[in-house]
Coordinates of N, CA and C in Angstrom, one line a residue:
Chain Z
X1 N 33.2 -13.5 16.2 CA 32.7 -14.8 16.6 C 31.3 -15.1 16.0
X2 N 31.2 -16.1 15.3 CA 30.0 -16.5 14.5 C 29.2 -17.3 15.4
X3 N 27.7 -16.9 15.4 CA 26.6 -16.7 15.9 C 25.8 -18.3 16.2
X4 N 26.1 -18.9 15.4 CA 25.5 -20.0 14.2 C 26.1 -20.4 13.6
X5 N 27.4 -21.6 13.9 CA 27.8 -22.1 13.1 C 28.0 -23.3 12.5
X6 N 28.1 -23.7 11.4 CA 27.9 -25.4 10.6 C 28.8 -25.7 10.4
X7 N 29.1 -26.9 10.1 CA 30.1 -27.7 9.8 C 29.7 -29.2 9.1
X8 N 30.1 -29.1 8.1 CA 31.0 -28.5 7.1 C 29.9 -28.2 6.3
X9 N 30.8 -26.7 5.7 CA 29.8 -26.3 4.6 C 29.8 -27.0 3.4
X10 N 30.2 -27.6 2.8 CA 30.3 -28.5 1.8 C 30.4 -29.7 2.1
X11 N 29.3 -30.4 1.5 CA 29.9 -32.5 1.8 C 29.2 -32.8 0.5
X12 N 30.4 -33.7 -0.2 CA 29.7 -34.2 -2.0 C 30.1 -36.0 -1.3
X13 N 29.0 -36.6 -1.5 CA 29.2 -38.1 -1.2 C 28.1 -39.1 -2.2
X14 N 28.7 -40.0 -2.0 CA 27.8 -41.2 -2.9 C 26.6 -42.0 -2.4
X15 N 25.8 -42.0 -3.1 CA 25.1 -42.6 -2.6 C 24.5 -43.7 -1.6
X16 N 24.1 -44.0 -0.5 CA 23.8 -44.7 0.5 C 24.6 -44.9 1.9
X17 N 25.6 -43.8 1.4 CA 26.8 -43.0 2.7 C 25.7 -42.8 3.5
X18 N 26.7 -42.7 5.0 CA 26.3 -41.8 6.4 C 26.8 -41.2 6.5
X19 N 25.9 -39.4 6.6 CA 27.1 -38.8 6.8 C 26.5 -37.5 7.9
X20 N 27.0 -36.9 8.5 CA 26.6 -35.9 9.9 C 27.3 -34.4 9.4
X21 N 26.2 -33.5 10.1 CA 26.3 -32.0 9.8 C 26.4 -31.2 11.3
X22 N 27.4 -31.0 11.3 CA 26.9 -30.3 13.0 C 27.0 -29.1 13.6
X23 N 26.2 -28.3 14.4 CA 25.7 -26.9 14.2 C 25.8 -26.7 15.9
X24 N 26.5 -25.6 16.4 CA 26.6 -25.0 17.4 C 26.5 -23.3 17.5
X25 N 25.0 -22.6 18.7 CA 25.5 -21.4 18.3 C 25.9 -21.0 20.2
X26 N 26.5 -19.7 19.8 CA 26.8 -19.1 21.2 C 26.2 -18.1 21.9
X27 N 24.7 -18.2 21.3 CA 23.6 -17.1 21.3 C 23.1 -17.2 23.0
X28 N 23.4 -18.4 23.5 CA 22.2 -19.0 25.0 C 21.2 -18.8 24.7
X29 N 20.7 -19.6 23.0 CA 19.5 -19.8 22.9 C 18.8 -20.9 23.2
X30 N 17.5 -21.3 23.4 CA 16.9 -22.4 23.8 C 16.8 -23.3 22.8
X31 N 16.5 -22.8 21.5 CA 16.0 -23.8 20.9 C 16.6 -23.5 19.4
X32 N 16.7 -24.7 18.9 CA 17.1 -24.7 17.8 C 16.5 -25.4 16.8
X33 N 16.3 -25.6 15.6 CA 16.4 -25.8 14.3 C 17.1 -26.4 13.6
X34 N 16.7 -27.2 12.2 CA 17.1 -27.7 10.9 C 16.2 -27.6 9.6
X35 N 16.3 -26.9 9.1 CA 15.3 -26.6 7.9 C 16.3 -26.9 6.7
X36 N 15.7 -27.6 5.4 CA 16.3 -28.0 4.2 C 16.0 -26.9 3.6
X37 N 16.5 -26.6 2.1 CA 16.1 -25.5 1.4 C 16.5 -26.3 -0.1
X38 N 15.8 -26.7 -0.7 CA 15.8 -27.4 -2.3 C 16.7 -26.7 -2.7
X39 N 16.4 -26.6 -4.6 CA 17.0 -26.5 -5.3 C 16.3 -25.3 -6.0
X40 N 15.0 -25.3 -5.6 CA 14.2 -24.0 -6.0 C 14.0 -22.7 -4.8
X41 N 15.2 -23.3 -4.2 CA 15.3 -22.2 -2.8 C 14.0 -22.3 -1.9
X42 N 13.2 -22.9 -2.0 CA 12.0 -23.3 -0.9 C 12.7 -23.7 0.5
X43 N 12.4 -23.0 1.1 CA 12.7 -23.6 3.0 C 12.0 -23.7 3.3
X44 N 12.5 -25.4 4.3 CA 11.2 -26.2 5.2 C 11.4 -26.6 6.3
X45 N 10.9 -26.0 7.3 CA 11.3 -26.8 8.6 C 11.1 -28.7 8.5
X46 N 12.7 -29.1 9.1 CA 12.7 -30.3 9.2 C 12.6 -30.8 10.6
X47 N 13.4 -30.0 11.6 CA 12.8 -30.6 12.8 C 13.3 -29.1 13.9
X48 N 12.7 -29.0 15.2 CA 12.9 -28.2 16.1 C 13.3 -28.5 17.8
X49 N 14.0 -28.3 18.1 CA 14.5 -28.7 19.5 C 14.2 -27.8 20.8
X50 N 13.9 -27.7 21.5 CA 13.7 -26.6 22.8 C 14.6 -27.5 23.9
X51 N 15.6 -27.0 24.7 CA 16.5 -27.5 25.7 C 16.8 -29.2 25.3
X52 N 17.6 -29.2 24.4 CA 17.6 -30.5 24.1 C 16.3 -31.3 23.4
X53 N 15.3 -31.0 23.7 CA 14.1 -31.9 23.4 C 13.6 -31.6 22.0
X54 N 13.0 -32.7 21.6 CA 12.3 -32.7 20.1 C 11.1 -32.1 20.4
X55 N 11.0 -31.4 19.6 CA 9.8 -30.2 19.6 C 8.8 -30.9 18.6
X56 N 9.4 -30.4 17.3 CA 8.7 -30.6 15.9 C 9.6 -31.8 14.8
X57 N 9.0 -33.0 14.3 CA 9.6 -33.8 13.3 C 8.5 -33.4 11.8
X58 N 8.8 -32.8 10.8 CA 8.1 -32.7 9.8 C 7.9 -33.6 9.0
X59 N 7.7 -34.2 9.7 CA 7.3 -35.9 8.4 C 8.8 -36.4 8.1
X60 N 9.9 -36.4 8.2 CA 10.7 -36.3 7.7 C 11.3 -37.7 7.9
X61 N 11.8 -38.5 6.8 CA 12.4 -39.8 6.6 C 12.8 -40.2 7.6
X62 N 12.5 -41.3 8.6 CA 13.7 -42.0 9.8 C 15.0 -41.9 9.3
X63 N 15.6 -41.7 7.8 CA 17.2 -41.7 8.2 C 17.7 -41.0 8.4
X64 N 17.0 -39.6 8.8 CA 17.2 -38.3 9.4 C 16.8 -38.5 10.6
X65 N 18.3 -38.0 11.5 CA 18.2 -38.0 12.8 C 19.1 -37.2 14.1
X66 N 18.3 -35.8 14.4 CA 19.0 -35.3 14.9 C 19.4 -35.7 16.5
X67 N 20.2 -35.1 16.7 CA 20.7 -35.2 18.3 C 21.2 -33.7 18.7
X68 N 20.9 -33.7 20.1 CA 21.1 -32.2 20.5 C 21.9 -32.7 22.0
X69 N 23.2 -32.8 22.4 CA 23.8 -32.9 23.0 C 23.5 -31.9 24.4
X70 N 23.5 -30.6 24.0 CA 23.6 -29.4 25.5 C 22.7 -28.9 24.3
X71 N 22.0 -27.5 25.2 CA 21.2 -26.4 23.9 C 22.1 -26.1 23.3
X72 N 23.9 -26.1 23.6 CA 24.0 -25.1 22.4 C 24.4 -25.9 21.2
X73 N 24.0 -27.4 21.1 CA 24.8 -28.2 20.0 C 23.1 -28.6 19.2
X74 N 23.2 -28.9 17.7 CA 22.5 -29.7 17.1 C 22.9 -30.3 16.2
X75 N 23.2 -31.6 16.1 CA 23.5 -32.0 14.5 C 23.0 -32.9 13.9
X76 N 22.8 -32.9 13.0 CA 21.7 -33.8 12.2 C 22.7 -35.0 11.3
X77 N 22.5 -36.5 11.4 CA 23.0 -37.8 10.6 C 21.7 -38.1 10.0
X78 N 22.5 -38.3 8.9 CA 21.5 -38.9 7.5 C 22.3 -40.2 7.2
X79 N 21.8 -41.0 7.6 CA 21.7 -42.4 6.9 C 21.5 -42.7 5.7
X80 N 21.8 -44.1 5.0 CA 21.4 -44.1 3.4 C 21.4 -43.0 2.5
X81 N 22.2 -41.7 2.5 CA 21.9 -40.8 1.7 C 21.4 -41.6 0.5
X82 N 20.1 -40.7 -0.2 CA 19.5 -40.5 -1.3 C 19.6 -39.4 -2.4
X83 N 19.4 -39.5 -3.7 CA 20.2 -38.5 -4.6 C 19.1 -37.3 -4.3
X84 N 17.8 -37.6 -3.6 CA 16.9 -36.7 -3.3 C 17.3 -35.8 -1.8
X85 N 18.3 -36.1 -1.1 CA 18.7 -35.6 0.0 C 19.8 -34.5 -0.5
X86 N 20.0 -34.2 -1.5 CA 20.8 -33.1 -2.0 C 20.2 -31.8 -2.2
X87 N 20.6 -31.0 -1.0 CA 20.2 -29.6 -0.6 C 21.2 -28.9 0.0
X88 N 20.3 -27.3 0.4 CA 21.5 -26.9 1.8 C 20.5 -26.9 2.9
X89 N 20.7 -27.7 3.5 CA 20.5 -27.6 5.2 C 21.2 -26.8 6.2
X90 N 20.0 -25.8 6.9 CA 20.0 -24.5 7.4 C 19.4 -25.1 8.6
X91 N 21.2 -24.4 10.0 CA 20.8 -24.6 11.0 C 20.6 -23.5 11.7
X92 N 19.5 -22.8 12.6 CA 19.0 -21.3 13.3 C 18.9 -21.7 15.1
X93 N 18.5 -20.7 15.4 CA 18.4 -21.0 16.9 C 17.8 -19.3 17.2
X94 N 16.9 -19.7 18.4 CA 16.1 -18.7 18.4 C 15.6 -18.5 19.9
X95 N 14.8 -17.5 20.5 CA 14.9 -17.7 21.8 C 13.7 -16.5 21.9
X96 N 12.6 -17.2 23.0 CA 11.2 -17.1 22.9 C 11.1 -15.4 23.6
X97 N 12.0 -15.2 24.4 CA 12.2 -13.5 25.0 C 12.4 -12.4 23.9
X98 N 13.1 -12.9 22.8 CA 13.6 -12.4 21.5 C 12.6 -12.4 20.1
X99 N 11.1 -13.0 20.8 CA 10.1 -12.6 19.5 C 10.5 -13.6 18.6
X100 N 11.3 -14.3 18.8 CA 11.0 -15.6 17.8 C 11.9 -15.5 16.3
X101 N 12.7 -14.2 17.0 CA 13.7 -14.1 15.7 C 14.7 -15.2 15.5
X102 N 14.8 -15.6 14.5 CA 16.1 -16.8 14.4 C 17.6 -16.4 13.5
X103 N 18.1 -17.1 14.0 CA 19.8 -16.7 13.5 C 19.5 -17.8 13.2
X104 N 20.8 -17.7 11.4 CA 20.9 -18.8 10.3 C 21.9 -19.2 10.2
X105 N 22.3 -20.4 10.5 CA 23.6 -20.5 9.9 C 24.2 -20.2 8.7
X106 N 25.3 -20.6 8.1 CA 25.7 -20.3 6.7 C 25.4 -21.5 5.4
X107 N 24.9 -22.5 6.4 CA 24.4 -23.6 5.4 C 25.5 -24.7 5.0
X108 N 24.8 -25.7 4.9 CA 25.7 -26.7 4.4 C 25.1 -27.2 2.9
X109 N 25.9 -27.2 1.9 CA 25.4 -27.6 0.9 C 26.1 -29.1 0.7
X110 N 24.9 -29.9 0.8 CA 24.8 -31.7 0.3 C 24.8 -32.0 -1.0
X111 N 25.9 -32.4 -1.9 CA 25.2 -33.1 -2.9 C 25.6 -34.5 -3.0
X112 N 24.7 -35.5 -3.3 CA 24.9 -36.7 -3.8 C 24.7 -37.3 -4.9
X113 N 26.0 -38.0 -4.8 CA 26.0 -38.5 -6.7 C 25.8 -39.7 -6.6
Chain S
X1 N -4.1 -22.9 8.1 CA -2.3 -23.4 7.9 C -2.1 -22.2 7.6
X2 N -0.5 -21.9 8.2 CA -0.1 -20.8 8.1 C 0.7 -21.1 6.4
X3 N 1.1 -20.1 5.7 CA 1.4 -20.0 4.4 C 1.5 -18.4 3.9
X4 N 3.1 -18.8 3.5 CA 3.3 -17.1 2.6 C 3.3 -17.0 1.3
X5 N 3.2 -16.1 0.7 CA 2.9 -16.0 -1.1 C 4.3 -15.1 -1.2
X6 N 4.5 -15.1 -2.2 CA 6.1 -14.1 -2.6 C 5.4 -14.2 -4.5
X7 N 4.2 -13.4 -4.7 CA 3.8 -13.9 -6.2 C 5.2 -13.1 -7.2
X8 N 5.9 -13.0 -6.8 CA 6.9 -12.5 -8.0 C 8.6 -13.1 -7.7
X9 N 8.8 -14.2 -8.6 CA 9.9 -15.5 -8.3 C 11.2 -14.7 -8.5
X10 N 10.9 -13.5 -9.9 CA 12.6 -12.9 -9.9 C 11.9 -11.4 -10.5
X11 N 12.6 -10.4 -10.1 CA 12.6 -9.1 -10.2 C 13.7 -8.3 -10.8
X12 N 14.1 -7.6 -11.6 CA 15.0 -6.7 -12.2 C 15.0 -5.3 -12.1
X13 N 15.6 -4.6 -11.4 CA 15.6 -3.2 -11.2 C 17.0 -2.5 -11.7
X14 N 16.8 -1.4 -11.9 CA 18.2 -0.7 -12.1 C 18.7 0.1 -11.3
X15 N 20.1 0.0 -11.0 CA 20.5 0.3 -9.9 C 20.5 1.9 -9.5
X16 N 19.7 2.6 -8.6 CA 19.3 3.5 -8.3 C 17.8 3.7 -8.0
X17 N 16.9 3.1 -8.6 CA 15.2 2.5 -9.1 C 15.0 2.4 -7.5
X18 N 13.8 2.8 -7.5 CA 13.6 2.1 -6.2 C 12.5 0.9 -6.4
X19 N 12.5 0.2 -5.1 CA 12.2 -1.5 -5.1 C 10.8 -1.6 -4.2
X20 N 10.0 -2.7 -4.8 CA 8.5 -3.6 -3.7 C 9.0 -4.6 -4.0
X21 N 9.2 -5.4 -2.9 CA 8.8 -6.7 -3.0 C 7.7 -7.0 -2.3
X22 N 6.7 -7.9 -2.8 CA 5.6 -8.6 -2.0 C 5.5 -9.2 -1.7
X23 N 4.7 -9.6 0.0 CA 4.4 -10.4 0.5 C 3.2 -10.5 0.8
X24 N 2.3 -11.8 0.7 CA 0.9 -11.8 1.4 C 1.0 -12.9 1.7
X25 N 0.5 -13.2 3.3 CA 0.8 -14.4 4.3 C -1.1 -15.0 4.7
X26 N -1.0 -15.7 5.2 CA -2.6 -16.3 5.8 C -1.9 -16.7 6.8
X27 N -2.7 -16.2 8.1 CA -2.7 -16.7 9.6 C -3.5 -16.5 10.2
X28 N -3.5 -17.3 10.9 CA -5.3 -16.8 12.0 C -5.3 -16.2 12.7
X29 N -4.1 -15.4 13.0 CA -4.2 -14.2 14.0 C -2.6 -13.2 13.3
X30 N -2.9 -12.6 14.4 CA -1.5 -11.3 14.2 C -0.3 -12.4 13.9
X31 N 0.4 -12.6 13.0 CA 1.8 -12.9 13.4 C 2.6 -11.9 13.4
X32 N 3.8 -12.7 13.9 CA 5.2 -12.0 14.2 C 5.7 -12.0 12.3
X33 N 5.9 -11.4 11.7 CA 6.6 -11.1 10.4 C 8.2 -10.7 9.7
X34 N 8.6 -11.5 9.0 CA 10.1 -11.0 9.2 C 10.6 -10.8 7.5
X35 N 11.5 -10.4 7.1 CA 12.6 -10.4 5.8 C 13.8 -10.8 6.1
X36 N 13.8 -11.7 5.6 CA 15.0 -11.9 5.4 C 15.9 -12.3 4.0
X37 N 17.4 -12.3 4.4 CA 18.1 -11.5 2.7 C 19.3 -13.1 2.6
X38 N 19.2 -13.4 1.7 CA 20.1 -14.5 1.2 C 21.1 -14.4 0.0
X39 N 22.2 -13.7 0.0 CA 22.9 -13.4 -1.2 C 23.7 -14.7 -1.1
X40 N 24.1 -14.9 -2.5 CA 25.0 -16.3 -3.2 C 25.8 -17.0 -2.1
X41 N 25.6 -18.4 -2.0 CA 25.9 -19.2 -1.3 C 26.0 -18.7 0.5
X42 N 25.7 -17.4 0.7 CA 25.4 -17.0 2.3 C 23.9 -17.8 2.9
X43 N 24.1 -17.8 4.3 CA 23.0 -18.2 4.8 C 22.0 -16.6 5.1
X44 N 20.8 -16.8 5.8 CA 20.3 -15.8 5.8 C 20.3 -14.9 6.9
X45 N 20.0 -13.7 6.4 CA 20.0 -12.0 7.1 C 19.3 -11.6 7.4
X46 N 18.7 -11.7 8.7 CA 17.1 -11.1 8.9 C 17.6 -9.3 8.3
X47 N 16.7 -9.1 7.7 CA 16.7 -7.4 7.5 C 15.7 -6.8 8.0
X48 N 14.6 -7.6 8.4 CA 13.7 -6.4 9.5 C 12.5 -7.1 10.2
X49 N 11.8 -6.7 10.9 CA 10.9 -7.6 11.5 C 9.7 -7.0 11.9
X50 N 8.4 -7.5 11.7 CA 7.0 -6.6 12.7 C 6.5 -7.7 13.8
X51 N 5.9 -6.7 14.8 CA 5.6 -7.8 16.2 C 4.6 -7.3 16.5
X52 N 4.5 -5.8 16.6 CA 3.4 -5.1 16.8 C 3.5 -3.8 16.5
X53 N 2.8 -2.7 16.9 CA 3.0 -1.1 17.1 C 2.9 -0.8 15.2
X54 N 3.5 0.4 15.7 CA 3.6 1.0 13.8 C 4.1 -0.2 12.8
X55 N 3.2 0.5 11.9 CA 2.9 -0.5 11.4 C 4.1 -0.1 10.2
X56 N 4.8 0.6 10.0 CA 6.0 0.8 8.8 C 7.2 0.4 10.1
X57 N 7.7 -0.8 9.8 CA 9.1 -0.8 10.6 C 10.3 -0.5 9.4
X58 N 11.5 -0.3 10.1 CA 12.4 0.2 9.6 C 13.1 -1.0 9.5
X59 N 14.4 -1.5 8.8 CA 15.8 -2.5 9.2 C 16.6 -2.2 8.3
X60 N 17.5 -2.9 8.3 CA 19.0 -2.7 7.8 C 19.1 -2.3 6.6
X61 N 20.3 -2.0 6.1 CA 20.6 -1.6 4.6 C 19.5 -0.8 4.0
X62 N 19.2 0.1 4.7 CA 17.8 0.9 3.8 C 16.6 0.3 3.6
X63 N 16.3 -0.5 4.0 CA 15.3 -1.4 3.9 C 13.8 -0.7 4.9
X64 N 12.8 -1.2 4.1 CA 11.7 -0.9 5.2 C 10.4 -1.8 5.2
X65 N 9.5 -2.1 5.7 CA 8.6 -3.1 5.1 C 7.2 -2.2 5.6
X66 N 6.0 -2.4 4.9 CA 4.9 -2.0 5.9 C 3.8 -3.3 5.9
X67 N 3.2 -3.5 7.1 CA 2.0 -4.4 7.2 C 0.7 -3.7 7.3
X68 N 0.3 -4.8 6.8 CA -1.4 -4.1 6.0 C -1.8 -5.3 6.5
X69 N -2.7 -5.2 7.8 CA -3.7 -5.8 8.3 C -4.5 -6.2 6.9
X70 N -5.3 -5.7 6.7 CA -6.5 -5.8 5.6 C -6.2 -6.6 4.9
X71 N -5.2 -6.5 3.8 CA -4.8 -6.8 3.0 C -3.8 -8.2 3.3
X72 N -3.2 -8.6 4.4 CA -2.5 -9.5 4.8 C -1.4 -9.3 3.8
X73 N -0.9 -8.4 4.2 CA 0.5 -8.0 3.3 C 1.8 -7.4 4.4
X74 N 2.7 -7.6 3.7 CA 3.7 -7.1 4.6 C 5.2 -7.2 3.5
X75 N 4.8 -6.0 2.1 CA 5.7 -5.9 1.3 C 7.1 -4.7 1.9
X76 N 7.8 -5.5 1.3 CA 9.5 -4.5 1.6 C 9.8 -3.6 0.5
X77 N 10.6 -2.7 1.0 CA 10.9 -1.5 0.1 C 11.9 -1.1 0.4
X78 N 12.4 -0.5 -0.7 CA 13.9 0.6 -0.5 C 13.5 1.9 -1.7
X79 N 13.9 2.7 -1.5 CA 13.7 3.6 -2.2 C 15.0 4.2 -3.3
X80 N 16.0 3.1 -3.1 CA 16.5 3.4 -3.8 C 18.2 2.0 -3.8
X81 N 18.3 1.3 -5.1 CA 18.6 0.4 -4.4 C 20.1 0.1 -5.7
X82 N 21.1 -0.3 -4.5 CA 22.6 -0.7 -5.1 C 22.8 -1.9 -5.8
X83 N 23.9 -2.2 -6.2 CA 23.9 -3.6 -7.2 C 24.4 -4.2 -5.7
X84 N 24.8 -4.0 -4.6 CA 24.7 -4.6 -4.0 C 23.6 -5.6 -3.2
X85 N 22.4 -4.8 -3.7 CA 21.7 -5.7 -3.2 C 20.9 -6.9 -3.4
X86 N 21.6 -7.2 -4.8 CA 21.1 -8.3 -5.8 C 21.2 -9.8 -4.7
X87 N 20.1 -10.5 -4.6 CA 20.0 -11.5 -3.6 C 18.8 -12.3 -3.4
X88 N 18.8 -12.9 -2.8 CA 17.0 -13.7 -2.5 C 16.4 -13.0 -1.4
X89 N 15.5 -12.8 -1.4 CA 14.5 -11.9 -0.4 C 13.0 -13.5 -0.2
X90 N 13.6 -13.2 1.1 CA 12.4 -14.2 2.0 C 11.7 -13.4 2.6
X91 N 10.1 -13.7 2.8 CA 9.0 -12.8 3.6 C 9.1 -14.3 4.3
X92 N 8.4 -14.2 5.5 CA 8.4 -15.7 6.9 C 7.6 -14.9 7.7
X93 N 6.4 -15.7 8.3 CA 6.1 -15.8 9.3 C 6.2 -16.5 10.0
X94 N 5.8 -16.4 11.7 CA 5.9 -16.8 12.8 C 5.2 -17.1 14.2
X95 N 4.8 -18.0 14.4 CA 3.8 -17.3 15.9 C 4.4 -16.6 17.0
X96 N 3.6 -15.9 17.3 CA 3.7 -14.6 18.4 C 4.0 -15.8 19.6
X97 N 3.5 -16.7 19.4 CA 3.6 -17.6 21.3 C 5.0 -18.2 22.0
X98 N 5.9 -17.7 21.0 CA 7.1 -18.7 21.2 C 8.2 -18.8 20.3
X99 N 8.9 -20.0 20.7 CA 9.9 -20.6 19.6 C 9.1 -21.7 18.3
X100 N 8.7 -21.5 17.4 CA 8.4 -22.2 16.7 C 9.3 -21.8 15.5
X101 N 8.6 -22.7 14.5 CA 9.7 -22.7 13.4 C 9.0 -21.7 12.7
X102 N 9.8 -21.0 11.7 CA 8.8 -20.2 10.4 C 8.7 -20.3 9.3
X103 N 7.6 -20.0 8.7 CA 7.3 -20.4 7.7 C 7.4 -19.2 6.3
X104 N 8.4 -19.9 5.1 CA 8.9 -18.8 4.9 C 7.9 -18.7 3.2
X105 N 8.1 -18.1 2.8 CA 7.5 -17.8 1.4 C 8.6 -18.6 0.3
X106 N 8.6 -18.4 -0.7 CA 8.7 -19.0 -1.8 C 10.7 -18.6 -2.4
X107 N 10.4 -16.9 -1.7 CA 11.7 -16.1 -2.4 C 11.1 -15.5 -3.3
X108 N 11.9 -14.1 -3.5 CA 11.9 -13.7 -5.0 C 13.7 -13.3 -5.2
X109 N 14.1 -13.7 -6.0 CA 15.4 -13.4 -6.6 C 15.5 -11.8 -7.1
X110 N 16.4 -10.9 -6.9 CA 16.6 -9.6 -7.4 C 17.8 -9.3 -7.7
X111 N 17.9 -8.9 -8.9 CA 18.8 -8.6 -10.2 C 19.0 -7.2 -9.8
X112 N 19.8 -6.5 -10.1 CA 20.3 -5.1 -10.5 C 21.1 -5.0 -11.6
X113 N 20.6 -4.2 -12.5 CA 21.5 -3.5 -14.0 C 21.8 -2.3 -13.7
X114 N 23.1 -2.4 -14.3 CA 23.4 -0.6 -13.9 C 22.9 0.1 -14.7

């Protein structure tokens, strides 16, 4: 049973599409995560959730917009995709009793043409 | 601002060689410290973690890391290493207070030649 999981790991779309990534784990963790990871493999927290609630927004464009339904769901819609929105976005979840370790999902890789 | 260094992008060892990878982090206090392992198109593997106490922790796959206060280092090691373990190696810190996000270093990519 996977820990962290995304959906769908692959999405190739055109430019100015909507399109949604969605990430549930079965940890009974509090809080969860979305971090991008370029093209030069750099990872960056994009936003953070604790029981549903927005934690952390990292500057990150309005057409990025997560929703967190229960703790155990997160999924992030990107509006207007841009050819610059092509990454893998990495969804974790973590739980503050547990030192702050985070479980990764397996990633979604985005590309836009 | 918290910030990790990974000053070496790609590494080549031969398989058996033993391995450092570096890490030097800036934080204003103790963080929580982690590795983690990303092989081709996988998401990531924590392989070990420091929080506190001894300061050489142990984790998975033969792996070990030690933190050096002084030095603000907290490089990983194997002493001896398979073509399996050709992958991206992340160093990340974390605050000790909670759930926050972490902040991960740069990578360094690792090769193995037989």
């Amino acid at each position: 049973d996977t820990a962290v999981s995304q959906t769908p790991k692959y999405l190739v779309t055109q430019m100015g599409n909507d399109k949604s990534i969605k990430c549930e784990q079965n940890l009974g963790h509090d809080t969860m995560y979305w971090y991008k990871q370029d093209s030069k493999k750099f990872l960056k927290i994009m936003f953070s959730y604790n029981n549903k609630e927005l934690i952390i927004n990292e500057t990150v464009p309005n057409r990025f917009s997560p929703k967190s339904p229960d703790k155990a769901h997160l999924n992030l819609h990107i509006n207007s995709l841009e050819l610059g929105d092509s990454a893998v976005y990495f969804c974790a979840s973590s739980q503050a009793r547990e030192g702050n370790i985070q479980y990764f999902g397996a990633g979604t890789r985005l590309s836009v043409l | 601002a918290q910030s990790v260094t990974q000053p070496d992008i790609h590494i080549t060892v031969s398989e058996g060689a033993s391995l450092e990878l570096r890490c030097n982090y800036s934080y204003g206090a103790t963080p929580y410290l982690f590795w983690y392992v990303q092989s081709p198109g996988q998401g990531l593997q924590l392989l070990l973690k420091y929080f506190s106490g001894d300061t050489l922790v142990q984790g998975i796959k033969g792996f070990e890391a030690e933190f050096k206060r002084s030095q603000s280092s907290f490089n990983l090691r194997k002493p001896s290493v398979h073509w399996s373990d050709a992958a991206e190696y992340f160093c990340a810190v974390g605050a000790p207070t909670g759930n926050t996000p972490l902040v991960f270093g740069k990578g360094t990519r690792l090769s193995v030649i037989a």
